[in-house]
Amino acid sequence: MTQAQSQLYRPARPGREFRATALGQPVPSVATEMRARRQVPLGSSEPEDRQALSHGTVPQAPRYLPGLDGLRAVAVAAVVAYHLGELPGGFLGVDVFFVISGFLITRLLLAEHERTGRIAIGAFWGRRFRRLLPALLVLLVAVALASRAELPGWRLTEIRNDAFGALAYVANWRFVLSGESYFTKGVGPSPLRHTWSLAIEEQFYLLWPLVVAGVLAMARRAARLSVGAVALAVGVGSAVWMAVVSGQGHDLSRIYYGTDTRVFALCGGAWLASWWDPAAAAASRPARRRHRERWALAGTMAVVRLGMLAVFAVTDHAAFY
């Protein structure tokens, strides 16, 4: 092999992105091509995805929103104050959690679809279970040990059934069927009563990705708006159904525990995620300050409104719901 031939077939050195052919025309080096192939997302076979990769325009994963942690802290404080008897409407903090969950989950699903062209539902479910199940198991073991040591035998059967309901993520319906009142502060509440909200969220995590994936598969254009329209329709339907159930004279706990009467809050967050992308809204530098000030004002007003509802809530009147 001559010196010229050895130069022709020599691998590109680090930093050299092109190699020469026998005709003297530069083409991408083998290393460059391999790196480009490794960067293509799994499950993405569209040519525009590869073109977007070459121009650096692939949608990024959703960024962390620190402001939501502050909103969570306010919600936690409200719920704790309610259970201490200091804030009559503090239970409204649960609705804040539902809205945040609906927003974050829908935001993740939409971002994954924009990034890869599909939604890996099995992987999503796996991440949710790995995130929630270990803590739930620790709670159930702790409650089982404490109940066996402190409670009479007749209560253990009830708590065992509550534990099965919590583990299957149907605790809310378990409490509806057993007549467990959320608003009773007397003797004998279930030590697992608070798992009702986790059950509703997990039911949402199981069903909502299927709905989003189906809507995105059918709506080639205006996909985000289509998801938002479905979320809005389900949310409005849930709110109307809550009014119907409350008018039928059902116990307030049936309204409070029911997935059908509480999913409107989760759908409200999903609807918000369908049309508001915080990262995109703040991308323009000239408008960034105005954007932050506008949403800071809206967030402050929302927190103040929540505080007023929590203080002046009338929990024994169905119209409040």
Tab-separated table of C-alpha atoms in Angstrom:
chain	number	residue	atom	x	y	z
A	1	MET	CA	0.000	0.000	0.000
A	2	THR	CA	1.428	3.372	-1.014
A	3	GLN	CA	1.645	6.362	1.289
A	4	ALA	CA	-1.249	8.014	-0.572
A	5	GLN	CA	-3.417	4.931	-0.069
A	6	SER	CA	-2.566	4.743	3.626
A	7	GLN	CA	-3.645	8.380	4.003
A	8	LEU	CA	-6.899	7.579	2.188
A	9	TYR	CA	-7.909	4.735	4.543
A	10	ARG	CA	-6.559	6.189	7.785
A	11	PRO	CA	-9.365	6.647	10.408
A	12	ALA	CA	-10.247	10.219	11.263
A	13	ARG	CA	-8.413	11.576	14.272
A	14	PRO	CA	-10.390	13.033	17.194
A	15	GLY	CA	-11.771	16.405	16.159
A	16	ARG	CA	-11.617	15.581	12.417
A	17	GLU	CA	-15.183	15.204	11.163
A	18	PHE	CA	-14.452	14.460	7.475
A	19	ARG	CA	-12.194	12.196	5.420
A	20	ALA	CA	-11.200	12.440	1.755
A	21	THR	CA	-12.234	10.073	-1.025
A	22	ALA	CA	-10.187	9.070	-4.024
A	23	LEU	CA	-11.851	11.929	-5.934
A	24	GLY	CA	-10.843	14.418	-3.279
A	25	GLN	CA	-14.432	15.103	-2.094
A	26	PRO	CA	-14.940	15.318	1.673
A	27	VAL	CA	-17.484	12.949	3.230
A	28	PRO	CA	-18.344	12.366	6.905
A	29	SER	CA	-15.894	10.124	8.707
A	30	VAL	CA	-16.949	6.698	10.005
A	31	ALA	CA	-16.752	7.939	13.589
A	32	THR	CA	-19.041	10.870	12.778
A	33	GLU	CA	-21.612	8.571	11.167
A	34	MET	CA	-21.561	6.198	14.142
A	35	ARG	CA	-22.088	9.058	16.590
A	36	ALA	CA	-25.023	10.343	14.535
A	37	ARG	CA	-26.638	6.905	14.545
A	38	ARG	CA	-26.278	6.552	18.303
A	39	GLN	CA	-28.045	9.883	18.813
A	40	VAL	CA	-31.256	8.831	17.038
A	41	PRO	CA	-33.958	8.118	19.681
A	42	LEU	CA	-35.179	4.551	19.962
A	43	GLY	CA	-38.504	3.993	18.287
A	44	SER	CA	-38.049	6.969	15.952
A	45	SER	CA	-37.882	6.074	12.292
A	46	GLU	CA	-39.116	9.283	10.700
A	47	PRO	CA	-36.663	11.014	8.338
A	48	GLU	CA	-37.530	14.376	9.845
A	49	ASP	CA	-36.365	13.077	13.225
A	50	ARG	CA	-32.908	12.399	11.810
A	51	GLN	CA	-32.904	15.763	10.074
A	52	ALA	CA	-33.897	17.489	13.289
A	53	LEU	CA	-31.071	15.730	15.089
A	54	SER	CA	-28.547	17.034	12.573
A	55	HIS	CA	-29.765	20.585	13.144
A	56	GLY	CA	-30.063	20.265	16.929
A	57	THR	CA	-33.821	20.924	16.986
A	58	VAL	CA	-35.053	17.777	18.746
A	59	PRO	CA	-37.466	18.652	21.608
A	60	GLN	CA	-35.795	18.292	24.968
A	61	ALA	CA	-37.141	16.518	28.037
A	62	PRO	CA	-39.300	18.723	30.293
A	63	ARG	CA	-37.318	20.897	32.628
A	64	TYR	CA	-37.717	20.910	36.385
A	65	LEU	CA	-40.137	23.578	37.627
A	66	PRO	CA	-39.075	24.662	41.133
A	67	GLY	CA	-42.193	26.774	41.631
A	68	LEU	CA	-44.307	23.632	41.853
A	69	ASP	CA	-42.414	22.573	44.974
A	70	GLY	CA	-43.539	25.761	46.679
A	71	LEU	CA	-47.125	25.075	45.672
A	72	ARG	CA	-46.824	21.536	47.022
A	73	ALA	CA	-45.543	22.912	50.334
A	74	VAL	CA	-48.578	25.187	50.630
A	75	ALA	CA	-50.886	22.250	49.877
A	76	VAL	CA	-49.192	20.008	52.455
A	77	ALA	CA	-49.431	22.711	55.114
A	78	ALA	CA	-53.139	23.178	54.355
A	79	VAL	CA	-53.927	19.454	54.634
A	80	VAL	CA	-51.952	19.087	57.875
A	81	ALA	CA	-53.691	22.135	59.345
A	82	TYR	CA	-57.060	20.631	58.425
A	83	HIS	CA	-56.326	17.379	60.227
A	84	LEU	CA	-55.173	19.356	63.267
A	85	GLY	CA	-58.514	21.148	63.285
A	86	GLU	CA	-57.015	24.545	62.511
A	87	LEU	CA	-58.158	25.042	58.900
A	88	PRO	CA	-61.727	24.004	57.985
A	89	GLY	CA	-61.065	23.884	54.250
A	90	GLY	CA	-57.481	22.677	54.337
A	91	PHE	CA	-58.505	19.472	52.600
A	92	LEU	CA	-58.569	21.526	49.377
A	93	GLY	CA	-54.815	21.035	49.303
A	94	VAL	CA	-55.527	17.584	47.875
A	95	ASP	CA	-57.046	19.210	44.797
A	96	VAL	CA	-53.822	21.161	44.339
A	97	PHE	CA	-51.902	17.873	44.327
A	98	PHE	CA	-54.277	16.459	41.725
A	99	VAL	CA	-53.889	19.468	39.437
A	100	ILE	CA	-50.093	19.329	39.724
A	101	SER	CA	-50.073	15.585	39.013
A	102	GLY	CA	-52.287	15.946	35.956
A	103	PHE	CA	-50.101	18.751	34.650
A	104	LEU	CA	-46.775	16.968	35.172
A	105	ILE	CA	-47.877	13.581	33.839
A	106	THR	CA	-49.439	15.044	30.698
A	107	ARG	CA	-46.391	17.242	30.181
A	108	LEU	CA	-44.140	14.176	30.350
A	109	LEU	CA	-46.297	12.193	27.920
A	110	LEU	CA	-46.497	15.006	25.366
A	111	ALA	CA	-42.769	15.697	25.595
A	112	GLU	CA	-41.953	12.010	25.073
A	113	HIS	CA	-44.174	11.880	22.004
A	114	GLU	CA	-42.596	15.013	20.536
A	115	ARG	CA	-39.117	13.690	21.258
A	116	THR	CA	-39.481	10.092	20.071
A	117	GLY	CA	-42.678	9.975	18.021
A	118	ARG	CA	-44.369	7.546	20.398
A	119	ILE	CA	-45.284	6.932	24.050
A	120	ALA	CA	-43.752	3.892	25.752
A	121	ILE	CA	-46.716	3.131	28.003
A	122	GLY	CA	-45.167	0.054	29.612
A	123	ALA	CA	-42.031	1.978	30.529
A	124	PHE	CA	-44.173	4.811	31.913
A	125	TRP	CA	-46.128	2.420	34.125
A	126	GLY	CA	-42.895	0.819	35.289
A	127	ARG	CA	-41.468	4.186	36.341
A	128	ARG	CA	-44.646	5.072	38.232
A	129	PHE	CA	-44.714	1.776	40.127
A	130	ARG	CA	-41.018	1.965	40.988
A	131	ARG	CA	-41.561	5.456	42.303
A	132	LEU	CA	-44.668	4.781	44.400
A	133	LEU	CA	-44.748	1.107	45.372
A	134	PRO	CA	-41.671	0.908	47.677
A	135	ALA	CA	-42.896	3.713	49.936
A	136	LEU	CA	-46.378	2.189	50.019
A	137	LEU	CA	-44.997	-1.200	51.059
A	138	VAL	CA	-43.013	0.397	53.883
A	139	LEU	CA	-46.168	2.178	55.050
A	140	LEU	CA	-48.246	-1.006	54.981
A	141	VAL	CA	-45.669	-2.959	56.973
A	142	ALA	CA	-45.418	-0.190	59.575
A	143	VAL	CA	-49.203	0.058	59.906
A	144	ALA	CA	-49.523	-3.730	60.193
A	145	LEU	CA	-46.970	-3.926	63.007
A	146	ALA	CA	-48.423	-0.971	64.901
A	147	SER	CA	-51.998	-2.222	64.519
A	148	ARG	CA	-51.137	-5.684	65.758
A	149	ALA	CA	-49.498	-4.213	68.823
A	150	GLU	CA	-52.051	-1.530	69.697
A	151	LEU	CA	-55.499	-2.366	68.291
A	152	PRO	CA	-58.059	-5.005	69.293
A	153	GLY	CA	-58.514	-8.083	67.152
A	154	TRP	CA	-61.819	-7.023	65.598
A	155	ARG	CA	-60.134	-3.964	64.076
A	156	LEU	CA	-57.369	-6.019	62.461
A	157	THR	CA	-59.742	-7.540	59.897
A	158	GLU	CA	-60.870	-4.091	58.754
A	159	ILE	CA	-57.317	-2.803	58.538
A	160	ARG	CA	-56.225	-5.893	56.603
A	161	ASN	CA	-58.959	-5.216	54.037
A	162	ASP	CA	-57.899	-1.566	53.907
A	163	ALA	CA	-54.318	-2.674	53.267
A	164	PHE	CA	-55.391	-4.905	50.376
A	165	GLY	CA	-57.338	-1.986	48.925
A	166	ALA	CA	-54.342	0.319	49.261
A	167	LEU	CA	-52.000	-2.223	47.663
A	168	ALA	CA	-54.368	-2.668	44.706
A	169	TYR	CA	-54.781	1.122	44.416
A	170	VAL	CA	-58.546	0.957	44.957
A	171	ALA	CA	-58.555	2.273	48.530
A	172	ASN	CA	-60.926	5.112	47.654
A	173	TRP	CA	-63.656	2.707	46.540
A	174	ARG	CA	-62.934	0.450	49.488
A	175	PHE	CA	-63.729	3.358	51.816
A	176	VAL	CA	-66.849	4.269	49.830
A	177	LEU	CA	-68.203	0.721	50.174
A	178	SER	CA	-67.258	0.421	53.850
A	179	GLY	CA	-68.775	3.791	54.782
A	180	GLU	CA	-65.476	5.274	55.973
A	181	SER	CA	-66.122	9.005	56.338
A	182	TYR	CA	-63.289	11.371	55.471
A	183	PHE	CA	-64.732	14.181	57.567
A	184	THR	CA	-65.304	12.212	60.773
A	185	LYS	CA	-62.759	13.141	63.412
A	186	GLY	CA	-64.099	10.776	66.034
A	187	VAL	CA	-62.745	7.458	67.264
A	188	GLY	CA	-61.740	4.715	64.890
A	189	PRO	CA	-60.628	6.178	61.538
A	190	SER	CA	-58.601	3.798	59.425
A	191	PRO	CA	-54.839	4.393	59.692
A	192	LEU	CA	-54.760	3.935	55.896
A	193	ARG	CA	-57.531	6.382	55.106
A	194	HIS	CA	-55.117	8.842	53.487
A	195	THR	CA	-54.246	6.304	50.755
A	196	TRP	CA	-57.498	7.148	48.935
A	197	SER	CA	-55.821	9.999	47.043
A	198	LEU	CA	-52.907	7.781	46.016
A	199	ALA	CA	-55.429	5.294	44.621
A	200	ILE	CA	-57.081	7.964	42.461
A	201	GLU	CA	-53.732	9.146	41.133
A	202	GLU	CA	-52.628	5.614	40.284
A	203	GLN	CA	-55.902	4.927	38.489
A	204	PHE	CA	-55.273	8.092	36.479
A	205	TYR	CA	-51.715	6.944	35.707
A	206	LEU	CA	-53.059	3.649	34.365
A	207	LEU	CA	-55.759	5.061	32.097
A	208	TRP	CA	-54.613	8.508	31.007
A	209	PRO	CA	-51.517	7.404	29.018
A	210	LEU	CA	-53.777	5.113	26.971
A	211	VAL	CA	-56.120	8.014	26.263
A	212	VAL	CA	-53.281	10.376	25.330
A	213	ALA	CA	-51.629	7.793	23.074
A	214	GLY	CA	-54.933	7.109	21.330
A	215	VAL	CA	-55.681	10.798	20.785
A	216	LEU	CA	-52.180	11.469	19.458
A	217	ALA	CA	-52.451	8.517	17.081
A	218	MET	CA	-55.707	9.821	15.608
A	219	ALA	CA	-54.960	13.552	15.647
A	220	ARG	CA	-52.075	14.139	13.257
A	221	ARG	CA	-52.599	17.890	13.357
A	222	ALA	CA	-53.102	20.010	16.462
A	223	ALA	CA	-52.254	16.979	18.607
A	224	ARG	CA	-51.702	18.992	21.784
A	225	LEU	CA	-54.981	20.853	21.375
A	226	SER	CA	-56.775	17.552	20.797
A	227	VAL	CA	-55.409	16.159	24.063
A	228	GLY	CA	-56.485	19.353	25.793
A	229	ALA	CA	-59.982	19.104	24.328
A	230	VAL	CA	-60.375	15.551	25.632
A	231	ALA	CA	-59.071	16.559	29.071
A	232	LEU	CA	-61.466	19.504	29.174
A	233	ALA	CA	-64.429	17.355	28.145
A	234	VAL	CA	-63.688	14.690	30.767
A	235	GLY	CA	-63.070	17.329	33.432
A	236	VAL	CA	-66.320	19.168	32.747
A	237	GLY	CA	-68.185	15.870	32.680
A	238	SER	CA	-66.704	14.916	36.055
A	239	ALA	CA	-67.672	18.266	37.598
A	240	VAL	CA	-71.229	17.990	36.278
A	241	TRP	CA	-71.475	14.420	37.559
A	242	MET	CA	-70.292	15.619	40.984
A	243	ALA	CA	-73.163	18.099	41.043
A	244	VAL	CA	-75.613	15.353	40.052
A	245	VAL	CA	-74.368	12.956	42.739
A	246	SER	CA	-74.458	15.654	45.410
A	247	GLY	CA	-78.032	16.499	44.405
A	248	GLN	CA	-79.063	12.881	44.942
A	249	GLY	CA	-78.360	13.162	48.648
A	250	HIS	CA	-75.264	10.961	48.782
A	251	ASP	CA	-72.873	11.229	51.694
A	252	LEU	CA	-70.156	13.828	51.153
A	253	SER	CA	-67.516	11.133	51.509
A	254	ARG	CA	-68.894	9.394	48.388
A	255	ILE	CA	-68.278	12.620	46.471
A	256	TYR	CA	-64.894	13.165	48.068
A	257	TYR	CA	-63.540	9.638	47.538
A	258	GLY	CA	-65.007	8.866	44.119
A	259	THR	CA	-62.691	8.720	41.125
A	260	ASP	CA	-65.558	9.797	38.885
A	261	THR	CA	-66.238	12.904	40.965
A	262	ARG	CA	-62.616	13.895	41.574
A	263	VAL	CA	-60.908	13.327	38.224
A	264	PHE	CA	-61.823	16.856	37.106
A	265	ALA	CA	-58.852	18.234	39.070
A	266	LEU	CA	-56.418	15.877	37.344
A	267	CYS	CA	-57.964	16.732	33.979
A	268	GLY	CA	-57.617	20.422	34.776
A	269	GLY	CA	-53.871	19.966	35.123
A	270	ALA	CA	-53.793	17.893	31.936
A	271	TRP	CA	-55.632	20.617	30.036
A	272	LEU	CA	-53.143	23.211	31.275
A	273	ALA	CA	-50.213	21.071	30.099
A	274	SER	CA	-51.745	20.751	26.637
A	275	TRP	CA	-51.492	24.446	25.808
A	276	TRP	CA	-48.907	25.895	28.199
A	277	ASP	CA	-45.252	24.906	27.836
A	278	PRO	CA	-43.225	26.885	30.420
A	279	ALA	CA	-39.909	26.301	28.639
A	280	ALA	CA	-41.203	27.509	25.278
A	281	ALA	CA	-43.042	30.456	26.793
A	282	ALA	CA	-39.878	31.703	28.475
A	283	ALA	CA	-37.572	31.052	25.501
A	284	SER	CA	-37.817	34.585	24.121
A	285	ARG	CA	-35.394	36.765	26.069
A	286	PRO	CA	-37.237	40.108	25.632
A	287	ALA	CA	-40.461	38.555	26.909
A	288	ARG	CA	-38.913	36.439	29.668
A	289	ARG	CA	-39.266	39.027	32.412
A	290	ARG	CA	-42.863	39.865	31.478
A	291	HIS	CA	-43.630	36.160	31.324
A	292	ARG	CA	-42.257	35.534	34.814
A	293	GLU	CA	-44.005	38.548	36.304
A	294	ARG	CA	-47.338	37.588	34.748
A	295	TRP	CA	-47.246	34.020	36.011
A	296	ALA	CA	-45.891	35.062	39.398
A	297	LEU	CA	-48.919	37.340	39.789
A	298	ALA	CA	-51.307	34.610	38.635
A	299	GLY	CA	-49.708	32.106	41.003
A	300	THR	CA	-49.908	34.513	43.927
A	301	MET	CA	-53.582	35.173	43.249
A	302	ALA	CA	-54.263	31.438	43.043
A	303	VAL	CA	-52.555	30.793	46.388
A	304	VAL	CA	-54.479	33.655	48.012
A	305	ARG	CA	-57.727	32.294	46.605
A	306	LEU	CA	-56.912	28.821	47.891
A	307	GLY	CA	-56.165	30.265	51.312
A	308	MET	CA	-59.505	32.065	51.411
A	309	LEU	CA	-61.360	28.896	50.450
A	310	ALA	CA	-59.458	26.902	53.056
A	311	VAL	CA	-60.363	29.375	55.808
A	312	PHE	CA	-63.995	29.994	54.920
A	313	ALA	CA	-64.960	26.588	53.522
A	314	VAL	CA	-68.266	25.132	54.662
A	315	THR	CA	-67.543	21.415	54.672
A	316	ASP	CA	-70.999	20.226	55.677
A	317	HIS	CA	-72.792	21.681	52.656
A	318	ALA	CA	-72.915	19.755	49.383
A	319	ALA	CA	-73.036	22.933	47.276
A	320	PHE	CA	-69.466	23.692	48.315
A	321	TYR	CA	-68.275	20.834	46.120
